[in-house]
Short mmCIF file of C-alpha atoms and ligand atoms in Angstrom, two decimals:
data_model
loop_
_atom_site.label_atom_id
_atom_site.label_comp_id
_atom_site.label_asym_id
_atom_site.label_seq_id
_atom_site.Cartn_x
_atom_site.Cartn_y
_atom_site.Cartn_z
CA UNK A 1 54.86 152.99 111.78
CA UNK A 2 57.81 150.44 113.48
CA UNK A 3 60.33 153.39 114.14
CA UNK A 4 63.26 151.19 112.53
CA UNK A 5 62.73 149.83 109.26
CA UNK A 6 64.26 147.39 106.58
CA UNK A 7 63.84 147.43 102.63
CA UNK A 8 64.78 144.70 100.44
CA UNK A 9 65.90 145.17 96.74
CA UNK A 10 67.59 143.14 94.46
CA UNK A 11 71.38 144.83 93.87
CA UNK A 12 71.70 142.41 90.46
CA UNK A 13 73.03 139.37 89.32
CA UNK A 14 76.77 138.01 89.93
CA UNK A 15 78.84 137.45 87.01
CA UNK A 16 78.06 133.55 87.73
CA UNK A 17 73.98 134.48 87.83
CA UNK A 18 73.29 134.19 91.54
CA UNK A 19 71.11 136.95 92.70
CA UNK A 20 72.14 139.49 95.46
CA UNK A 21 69.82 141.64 97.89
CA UNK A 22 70.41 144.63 99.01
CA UNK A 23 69.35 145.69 102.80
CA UNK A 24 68.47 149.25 103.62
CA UNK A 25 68.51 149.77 107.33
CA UNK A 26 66.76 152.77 109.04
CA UNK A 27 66.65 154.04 112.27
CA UNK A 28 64.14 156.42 113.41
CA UNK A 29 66.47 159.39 113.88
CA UNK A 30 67.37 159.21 110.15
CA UNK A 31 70.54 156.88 110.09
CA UNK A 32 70.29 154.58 107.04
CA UNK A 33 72.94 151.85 106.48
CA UNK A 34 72.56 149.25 103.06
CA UNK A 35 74.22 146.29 103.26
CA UNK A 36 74.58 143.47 99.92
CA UNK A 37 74.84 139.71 100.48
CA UNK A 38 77.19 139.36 98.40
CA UNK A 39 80.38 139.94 100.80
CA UNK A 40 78.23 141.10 103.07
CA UNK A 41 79.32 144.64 102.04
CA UNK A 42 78.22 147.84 103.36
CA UNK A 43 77.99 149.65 100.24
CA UNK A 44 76.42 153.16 101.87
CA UNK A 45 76.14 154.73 105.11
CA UNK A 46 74.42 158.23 105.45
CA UNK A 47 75.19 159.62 108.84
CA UNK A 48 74.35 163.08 109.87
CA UNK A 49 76.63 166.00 110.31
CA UNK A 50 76.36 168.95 112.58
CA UNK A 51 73.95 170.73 110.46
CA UNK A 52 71.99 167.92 110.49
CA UNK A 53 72.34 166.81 106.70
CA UNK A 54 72.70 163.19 105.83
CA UNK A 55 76.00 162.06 104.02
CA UNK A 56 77.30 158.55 102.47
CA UNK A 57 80.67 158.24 104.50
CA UNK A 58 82.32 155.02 103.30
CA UNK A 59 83.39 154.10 99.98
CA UNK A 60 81.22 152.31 97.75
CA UNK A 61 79.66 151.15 94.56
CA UNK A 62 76.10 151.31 93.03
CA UNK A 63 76.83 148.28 91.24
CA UNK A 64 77.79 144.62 91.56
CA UNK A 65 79.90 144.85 89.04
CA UNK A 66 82.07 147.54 90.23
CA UNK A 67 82.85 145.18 93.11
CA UNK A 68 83.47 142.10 91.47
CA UNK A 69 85.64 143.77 88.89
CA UNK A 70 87.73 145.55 91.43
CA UNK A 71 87.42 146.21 95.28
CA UNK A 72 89.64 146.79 97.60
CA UNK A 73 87.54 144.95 99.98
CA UNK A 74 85.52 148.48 100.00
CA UNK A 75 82.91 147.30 103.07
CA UNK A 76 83.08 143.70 103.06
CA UNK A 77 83.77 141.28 105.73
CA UNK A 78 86.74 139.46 105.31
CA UNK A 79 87.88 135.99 106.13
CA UNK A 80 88.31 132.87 107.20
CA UNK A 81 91.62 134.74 108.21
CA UNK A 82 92.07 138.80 108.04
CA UNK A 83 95.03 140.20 107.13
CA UNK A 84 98.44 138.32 106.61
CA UNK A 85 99.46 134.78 106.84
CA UNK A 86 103.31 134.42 106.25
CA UNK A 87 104.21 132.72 103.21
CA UNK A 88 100.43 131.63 102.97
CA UNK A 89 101.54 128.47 105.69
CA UNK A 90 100.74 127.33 109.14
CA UNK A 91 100.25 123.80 110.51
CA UNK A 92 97.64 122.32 112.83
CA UNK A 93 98.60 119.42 115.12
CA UNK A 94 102.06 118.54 112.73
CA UNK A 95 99.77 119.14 109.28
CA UNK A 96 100.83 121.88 107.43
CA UNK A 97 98.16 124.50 105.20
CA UNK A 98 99.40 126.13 102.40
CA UNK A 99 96.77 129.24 101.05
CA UNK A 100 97.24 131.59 98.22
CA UNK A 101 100.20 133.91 98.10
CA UNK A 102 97.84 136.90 97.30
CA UNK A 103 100.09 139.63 98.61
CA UNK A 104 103.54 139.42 97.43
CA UNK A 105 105.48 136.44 99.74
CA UNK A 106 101.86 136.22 102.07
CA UNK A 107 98.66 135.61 102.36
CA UNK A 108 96.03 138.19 102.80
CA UNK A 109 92.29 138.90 103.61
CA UNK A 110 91.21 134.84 103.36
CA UNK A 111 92.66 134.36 99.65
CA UNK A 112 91.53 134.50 96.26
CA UNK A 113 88.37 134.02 96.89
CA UNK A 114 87.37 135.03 100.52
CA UNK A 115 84.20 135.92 102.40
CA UNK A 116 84.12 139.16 100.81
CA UNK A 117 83.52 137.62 97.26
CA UNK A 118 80.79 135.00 97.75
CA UNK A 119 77.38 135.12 98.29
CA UNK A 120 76.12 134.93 102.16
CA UNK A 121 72.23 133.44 102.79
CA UNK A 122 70.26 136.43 104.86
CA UNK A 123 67.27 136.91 106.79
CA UNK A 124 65.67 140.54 107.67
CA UNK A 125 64.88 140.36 111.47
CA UNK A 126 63.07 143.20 112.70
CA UNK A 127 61.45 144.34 115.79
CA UNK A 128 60.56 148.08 117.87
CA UNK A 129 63.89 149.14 118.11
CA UNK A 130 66.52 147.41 116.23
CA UNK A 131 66.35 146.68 112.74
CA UNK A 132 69.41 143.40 111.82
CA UNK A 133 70.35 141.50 108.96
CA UNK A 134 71.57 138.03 109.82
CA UNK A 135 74.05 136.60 106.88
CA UNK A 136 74.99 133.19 106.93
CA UNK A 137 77.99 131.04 104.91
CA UNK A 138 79.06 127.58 104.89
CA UNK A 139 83.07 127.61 104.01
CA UNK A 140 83.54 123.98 103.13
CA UNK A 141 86.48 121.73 104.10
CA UNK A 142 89.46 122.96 101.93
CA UNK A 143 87.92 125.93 100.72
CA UNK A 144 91.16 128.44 99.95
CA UNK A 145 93.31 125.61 101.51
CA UNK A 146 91.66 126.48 105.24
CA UNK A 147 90.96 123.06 107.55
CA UNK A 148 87.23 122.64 108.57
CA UNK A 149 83.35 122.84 106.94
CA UNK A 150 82.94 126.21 108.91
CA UNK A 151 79.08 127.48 109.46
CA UNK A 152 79.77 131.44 109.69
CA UNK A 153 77.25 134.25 111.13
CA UNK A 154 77.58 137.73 110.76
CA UNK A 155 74.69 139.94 112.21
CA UNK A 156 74.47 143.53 111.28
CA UNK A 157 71.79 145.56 113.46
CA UNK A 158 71.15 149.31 113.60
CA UNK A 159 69.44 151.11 116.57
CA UNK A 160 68.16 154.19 117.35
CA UNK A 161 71.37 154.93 119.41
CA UNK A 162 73.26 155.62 115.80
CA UNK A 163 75.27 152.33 116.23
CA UNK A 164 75.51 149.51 114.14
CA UNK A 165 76.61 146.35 115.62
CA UNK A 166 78.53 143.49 113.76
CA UNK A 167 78.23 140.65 115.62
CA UNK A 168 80.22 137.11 114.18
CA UNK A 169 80.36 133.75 115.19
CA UNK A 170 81.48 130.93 113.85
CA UNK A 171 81.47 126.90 114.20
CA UNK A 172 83.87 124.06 112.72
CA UNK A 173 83.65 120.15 112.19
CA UNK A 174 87.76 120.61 112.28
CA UNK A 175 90.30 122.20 113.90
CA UNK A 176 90.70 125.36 112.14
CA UNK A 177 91.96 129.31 112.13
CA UNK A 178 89.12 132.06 112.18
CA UNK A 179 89.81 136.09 111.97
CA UNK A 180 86.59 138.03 110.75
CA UNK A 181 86.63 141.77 110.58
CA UNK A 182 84.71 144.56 108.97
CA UNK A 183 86.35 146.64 106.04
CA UNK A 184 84.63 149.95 105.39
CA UNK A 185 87.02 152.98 104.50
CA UNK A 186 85.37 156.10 106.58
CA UNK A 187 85.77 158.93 105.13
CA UNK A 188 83.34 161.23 107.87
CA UNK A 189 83.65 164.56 105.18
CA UNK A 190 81.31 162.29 102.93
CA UNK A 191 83.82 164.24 99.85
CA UNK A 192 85.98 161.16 98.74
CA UNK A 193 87.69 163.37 96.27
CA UNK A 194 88.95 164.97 100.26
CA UNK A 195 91.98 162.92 102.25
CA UNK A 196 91.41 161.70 105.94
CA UNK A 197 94.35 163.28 107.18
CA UNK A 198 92.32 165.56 108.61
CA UNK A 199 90.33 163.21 110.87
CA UNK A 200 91.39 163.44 114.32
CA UNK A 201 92.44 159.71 115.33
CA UNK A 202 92.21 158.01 118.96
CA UNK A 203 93.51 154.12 119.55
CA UNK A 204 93.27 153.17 122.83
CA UNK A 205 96.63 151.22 122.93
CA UNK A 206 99.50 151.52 124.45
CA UNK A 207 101.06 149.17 122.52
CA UNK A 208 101.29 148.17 118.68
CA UNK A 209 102.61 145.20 116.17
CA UNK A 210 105.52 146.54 114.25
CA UNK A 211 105.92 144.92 110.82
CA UNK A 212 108.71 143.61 108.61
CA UNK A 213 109.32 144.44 104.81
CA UNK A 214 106.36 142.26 103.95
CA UNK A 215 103.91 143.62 106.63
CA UNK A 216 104.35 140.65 108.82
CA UNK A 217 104.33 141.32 112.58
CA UNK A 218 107.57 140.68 113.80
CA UNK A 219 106.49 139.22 116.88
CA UNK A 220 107.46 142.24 119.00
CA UNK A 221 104.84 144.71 121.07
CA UNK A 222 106.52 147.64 120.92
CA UNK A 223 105.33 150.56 123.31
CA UNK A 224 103.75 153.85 121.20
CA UNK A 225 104.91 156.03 123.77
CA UNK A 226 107.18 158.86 121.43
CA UNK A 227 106.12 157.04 118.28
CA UNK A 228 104.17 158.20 115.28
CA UNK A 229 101.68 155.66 116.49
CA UNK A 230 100.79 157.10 119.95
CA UNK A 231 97.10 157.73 119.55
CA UNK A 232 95.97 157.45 123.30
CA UNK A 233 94.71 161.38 122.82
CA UNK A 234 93.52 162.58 119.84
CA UNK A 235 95.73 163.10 116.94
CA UNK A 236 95.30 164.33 112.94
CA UNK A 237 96.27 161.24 110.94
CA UNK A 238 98.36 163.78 108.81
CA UNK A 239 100.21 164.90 111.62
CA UNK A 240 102.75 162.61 111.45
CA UNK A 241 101.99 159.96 109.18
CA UNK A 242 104.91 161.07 106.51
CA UNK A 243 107.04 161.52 109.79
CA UNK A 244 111.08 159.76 108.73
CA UNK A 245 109.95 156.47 110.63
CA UNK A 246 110.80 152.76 109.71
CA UNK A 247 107.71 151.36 110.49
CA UNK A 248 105.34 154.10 108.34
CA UNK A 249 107.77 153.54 105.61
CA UNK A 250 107.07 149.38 105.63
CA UNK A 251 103.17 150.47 105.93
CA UNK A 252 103.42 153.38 103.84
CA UNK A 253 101.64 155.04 105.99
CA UNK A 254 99.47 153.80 109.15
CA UNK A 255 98.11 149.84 107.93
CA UNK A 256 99.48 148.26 111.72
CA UNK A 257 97.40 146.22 114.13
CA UNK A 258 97.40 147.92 117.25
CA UNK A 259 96.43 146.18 120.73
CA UNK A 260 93.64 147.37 122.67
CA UNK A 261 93.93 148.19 126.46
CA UNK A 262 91.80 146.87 128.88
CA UNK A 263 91.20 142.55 129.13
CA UNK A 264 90.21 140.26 126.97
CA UNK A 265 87.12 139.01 125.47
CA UNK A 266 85.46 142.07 127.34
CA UNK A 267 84.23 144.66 125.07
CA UNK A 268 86.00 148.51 125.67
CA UNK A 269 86.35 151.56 123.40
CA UNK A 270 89.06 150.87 121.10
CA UNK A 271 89.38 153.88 118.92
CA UNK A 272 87.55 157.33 117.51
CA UNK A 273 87.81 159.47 114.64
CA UNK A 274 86.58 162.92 114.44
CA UNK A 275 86.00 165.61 111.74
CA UNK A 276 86.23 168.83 112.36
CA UNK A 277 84.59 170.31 109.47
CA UNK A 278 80.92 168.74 109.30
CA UNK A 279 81.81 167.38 113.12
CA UNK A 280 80.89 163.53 112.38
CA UNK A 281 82.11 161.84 115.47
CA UNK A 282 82.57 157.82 115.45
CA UNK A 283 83.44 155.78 118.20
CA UNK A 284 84.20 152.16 118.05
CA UNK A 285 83.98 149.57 120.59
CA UNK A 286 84.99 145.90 120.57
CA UNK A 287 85.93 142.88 122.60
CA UNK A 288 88.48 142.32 119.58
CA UNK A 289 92.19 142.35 121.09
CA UNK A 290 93.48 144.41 118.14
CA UNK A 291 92.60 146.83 115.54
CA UNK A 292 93.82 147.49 112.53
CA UNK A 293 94.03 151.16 111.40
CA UNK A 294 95.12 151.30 107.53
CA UNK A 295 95.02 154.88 106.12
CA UNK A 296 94.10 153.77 102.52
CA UNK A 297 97.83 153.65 101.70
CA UNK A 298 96.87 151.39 98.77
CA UNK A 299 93.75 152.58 97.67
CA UNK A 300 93.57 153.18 94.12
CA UNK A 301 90.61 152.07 93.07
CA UNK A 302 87.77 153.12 90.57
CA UNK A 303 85.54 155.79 91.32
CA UNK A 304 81.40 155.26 90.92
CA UNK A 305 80.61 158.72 89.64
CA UNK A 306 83.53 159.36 87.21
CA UNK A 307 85.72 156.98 84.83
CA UNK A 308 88.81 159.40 84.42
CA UNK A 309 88.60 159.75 88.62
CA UNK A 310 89.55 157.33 91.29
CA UNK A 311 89.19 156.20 94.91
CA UNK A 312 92.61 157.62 95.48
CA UNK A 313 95.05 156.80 98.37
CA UNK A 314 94.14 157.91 101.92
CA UNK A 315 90.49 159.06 100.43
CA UNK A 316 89.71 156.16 103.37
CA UNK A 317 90.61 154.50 106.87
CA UNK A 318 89.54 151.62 108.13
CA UNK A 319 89.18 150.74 111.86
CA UNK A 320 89.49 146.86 111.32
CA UNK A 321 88.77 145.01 114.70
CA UNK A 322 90.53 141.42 114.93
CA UNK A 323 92.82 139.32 115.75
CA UNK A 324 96.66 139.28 115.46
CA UNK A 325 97.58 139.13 112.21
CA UNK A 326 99.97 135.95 111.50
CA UNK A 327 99.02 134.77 114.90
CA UNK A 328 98.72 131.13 113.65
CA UNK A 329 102.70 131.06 113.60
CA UNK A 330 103.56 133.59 116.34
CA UNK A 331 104.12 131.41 119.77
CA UNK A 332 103.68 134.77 121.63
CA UNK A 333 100.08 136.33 120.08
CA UNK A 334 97.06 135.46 121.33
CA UNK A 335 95.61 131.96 120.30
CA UNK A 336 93.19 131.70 116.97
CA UNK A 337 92.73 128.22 116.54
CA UNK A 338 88.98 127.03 116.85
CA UNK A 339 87.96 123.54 117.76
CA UNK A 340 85.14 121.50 116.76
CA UNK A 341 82.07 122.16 119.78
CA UNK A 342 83.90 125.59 120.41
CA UNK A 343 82.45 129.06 119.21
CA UNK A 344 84.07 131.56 118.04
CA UNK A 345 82.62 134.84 119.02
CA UNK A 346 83.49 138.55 118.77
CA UNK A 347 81.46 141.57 118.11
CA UNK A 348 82.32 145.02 117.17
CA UNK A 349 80.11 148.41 117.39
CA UNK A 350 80.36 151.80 115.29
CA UNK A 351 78.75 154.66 116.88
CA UNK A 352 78.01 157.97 115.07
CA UNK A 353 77.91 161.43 117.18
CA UNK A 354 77.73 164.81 116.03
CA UNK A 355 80.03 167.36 117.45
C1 BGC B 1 95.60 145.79 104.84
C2 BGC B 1 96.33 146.53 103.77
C3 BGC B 1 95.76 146.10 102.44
C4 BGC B 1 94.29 146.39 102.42
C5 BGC B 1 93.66 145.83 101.18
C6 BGC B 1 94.17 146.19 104.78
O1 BGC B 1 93.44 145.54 105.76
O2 BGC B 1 96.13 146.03 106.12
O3 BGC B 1 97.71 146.27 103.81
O4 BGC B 1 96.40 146.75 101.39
O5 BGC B 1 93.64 145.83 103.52
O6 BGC B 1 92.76 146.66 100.67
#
């Protein structure tokens, strides 16, 4: 008996007849994470609380359907480019991209159709002590306006630690923009009828992106020190996200990039959430330079189990690892483009603790 296993199942047909698998990833202590190809979405995660009972903790869907009808990008991996892109332009060596405006005046989340809406190829790799999921896309030339055939990888592997790693890379033909990141909404009371304000936050940053009226950076790091969004030691996410404060009010609540301490490219913790009730503990670490923590400001989306109910707003936060957002026209942020021979590589890891 291999003490991690993998299960295969079909999860149904897309609206345009392509088949979808579903991946259901065990570990030997009892962790079980499913993952589709089809966005490469997490769809369930049971993770153990302090009395030992397994609990899905990030919002999901049973069906196919339900996430090609309407999703919030509910556990998918997003790109070519996460988050914003002002006024959906940016230019590459004088030539200038235009993308979909799919968030008011900006882009957002790759487009219309982004990674989190098409079908990914995937392979099962198993062996003693890790059980992954490779998924693989080819975003042509063009493809939602973005430069470059780009060959994408996203590995998903679960050990018997309780972590999951997300591993991407990516190659172009082209000089192009990449930004991948991972969209679950936690919610570590496994009761998404129950807000996350009770979650006790940590973001190892001392510094953060504030925003304009359209959620675009404004180019500024501002220090967190005597803000809202000091979470160097933990802090409830309800303590003072409806705090009078200009930059909550543009977010509506927590949806900033912060920057992680510590140097680049070298993976550190980056942030934690903790619940005091059932005592689910997750820790994230990445070699990302920023994270995104968005409180579910948003969220109103349909629920699985009831049609009069819904995935209401901050029912779910996500800890999104990645790059700047609008980086590809802010002189100052970190550089995004990726050339032809060059690969773009990042990885992220979630790991689950009781308490
Ligand atoms: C963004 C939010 C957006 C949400 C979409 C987050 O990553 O920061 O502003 O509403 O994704 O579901």
């Amino acid at each position: 008996m291999p003490l991690v296993t993998i299960e295969k199942r079909s999860f149904g047909k897309t609206s345009d007849n392509v088949a979808v698998d579903q991946f259901i990833l065990k570990n030997q202590k009892g962790m079980e994470v499913r993952i589709i190809n089809y966005g490469g979405i997490i769809t369930s995660w049971k993770v153990k609380d302090k009395n030992n009972v397994y609990k899905n903790i990030v919002l999901g869907y049973d069906s196919l359907a339900a996430y090609e009808v309407n999703s919030p990008y509910l556990g998918a991996i997003v790109g070519r480019y996460a988050n914003r892109i002002a006024e959906g332009t940016f230019s590459i060596d004088g030539e200038t991209y235009r993308l979909a405006l799919n968030n008011g005046s900006n882009h957002l989340h790759g487009g219309i159709k982004g990674f989190d809406k098409v079908v990914w190829q995937a392979k099962e790799v198993i062996d003693e002590t890790t059980a992954s999921v490779v998924l693989r896309y080819r975003s042509s030339d063009i493809e939602e306006g973005y430069p470059g055939n780009l060959e994408v990888s996203v590995t998903y592997t679960l050990n018997n630690h309780d972590e999951l790693c997300v591993a991407y890379a990516a190659e172009t033909d082209k000089k192009t923009i990449v930004n991948l990141t991972q969209h679950s909404y936690f919610n570590l009371t496994a009761d998404f009828n129950t807000s996350i304000l009770n979650h006790d936050v940590v973001i190892n940053a001392d510094t953060f992106l504030p925003v304009d009226t359209t959620q675009i950076p404004t180019g500024e790091f501002r220090s967190v020190a005597g803000t809202p969004f000091d979470f160097r030691t933990p802090k409830s996410i309800g303590n003072e996200i409806n705090s009078s404060d200009q930059q909550l009010a543009y977010g509506h609540g927590y949806d900033h990039c912060w920057v992680r301490n510590g140097k680049q490219q070298e993976s550190s913790f980056i942030a934690s959430a903790y619940e005091p009730t059932t005592g689910r503990f997750l820790e994230v670490f990445s070699d990302a330079p920023g994270i995104q923590f968005y409180t579910g400001n948003f969220l109103n989306a349909p629920h699985p189990d009831n049609k009069d109910n819904t995935y209401a707003a901050r029912s779910g936060f996500c800890f999104e690892t990645q790059e700047f957002p609008n980086a590809p026209n802010q002189q100052n942020f970190l550089p995004v483009l990726l050339h032809p021979g060059q690969q773009y590589e990042t990885a992220t890891t979630f790991k689950f603790y009781v308490k």
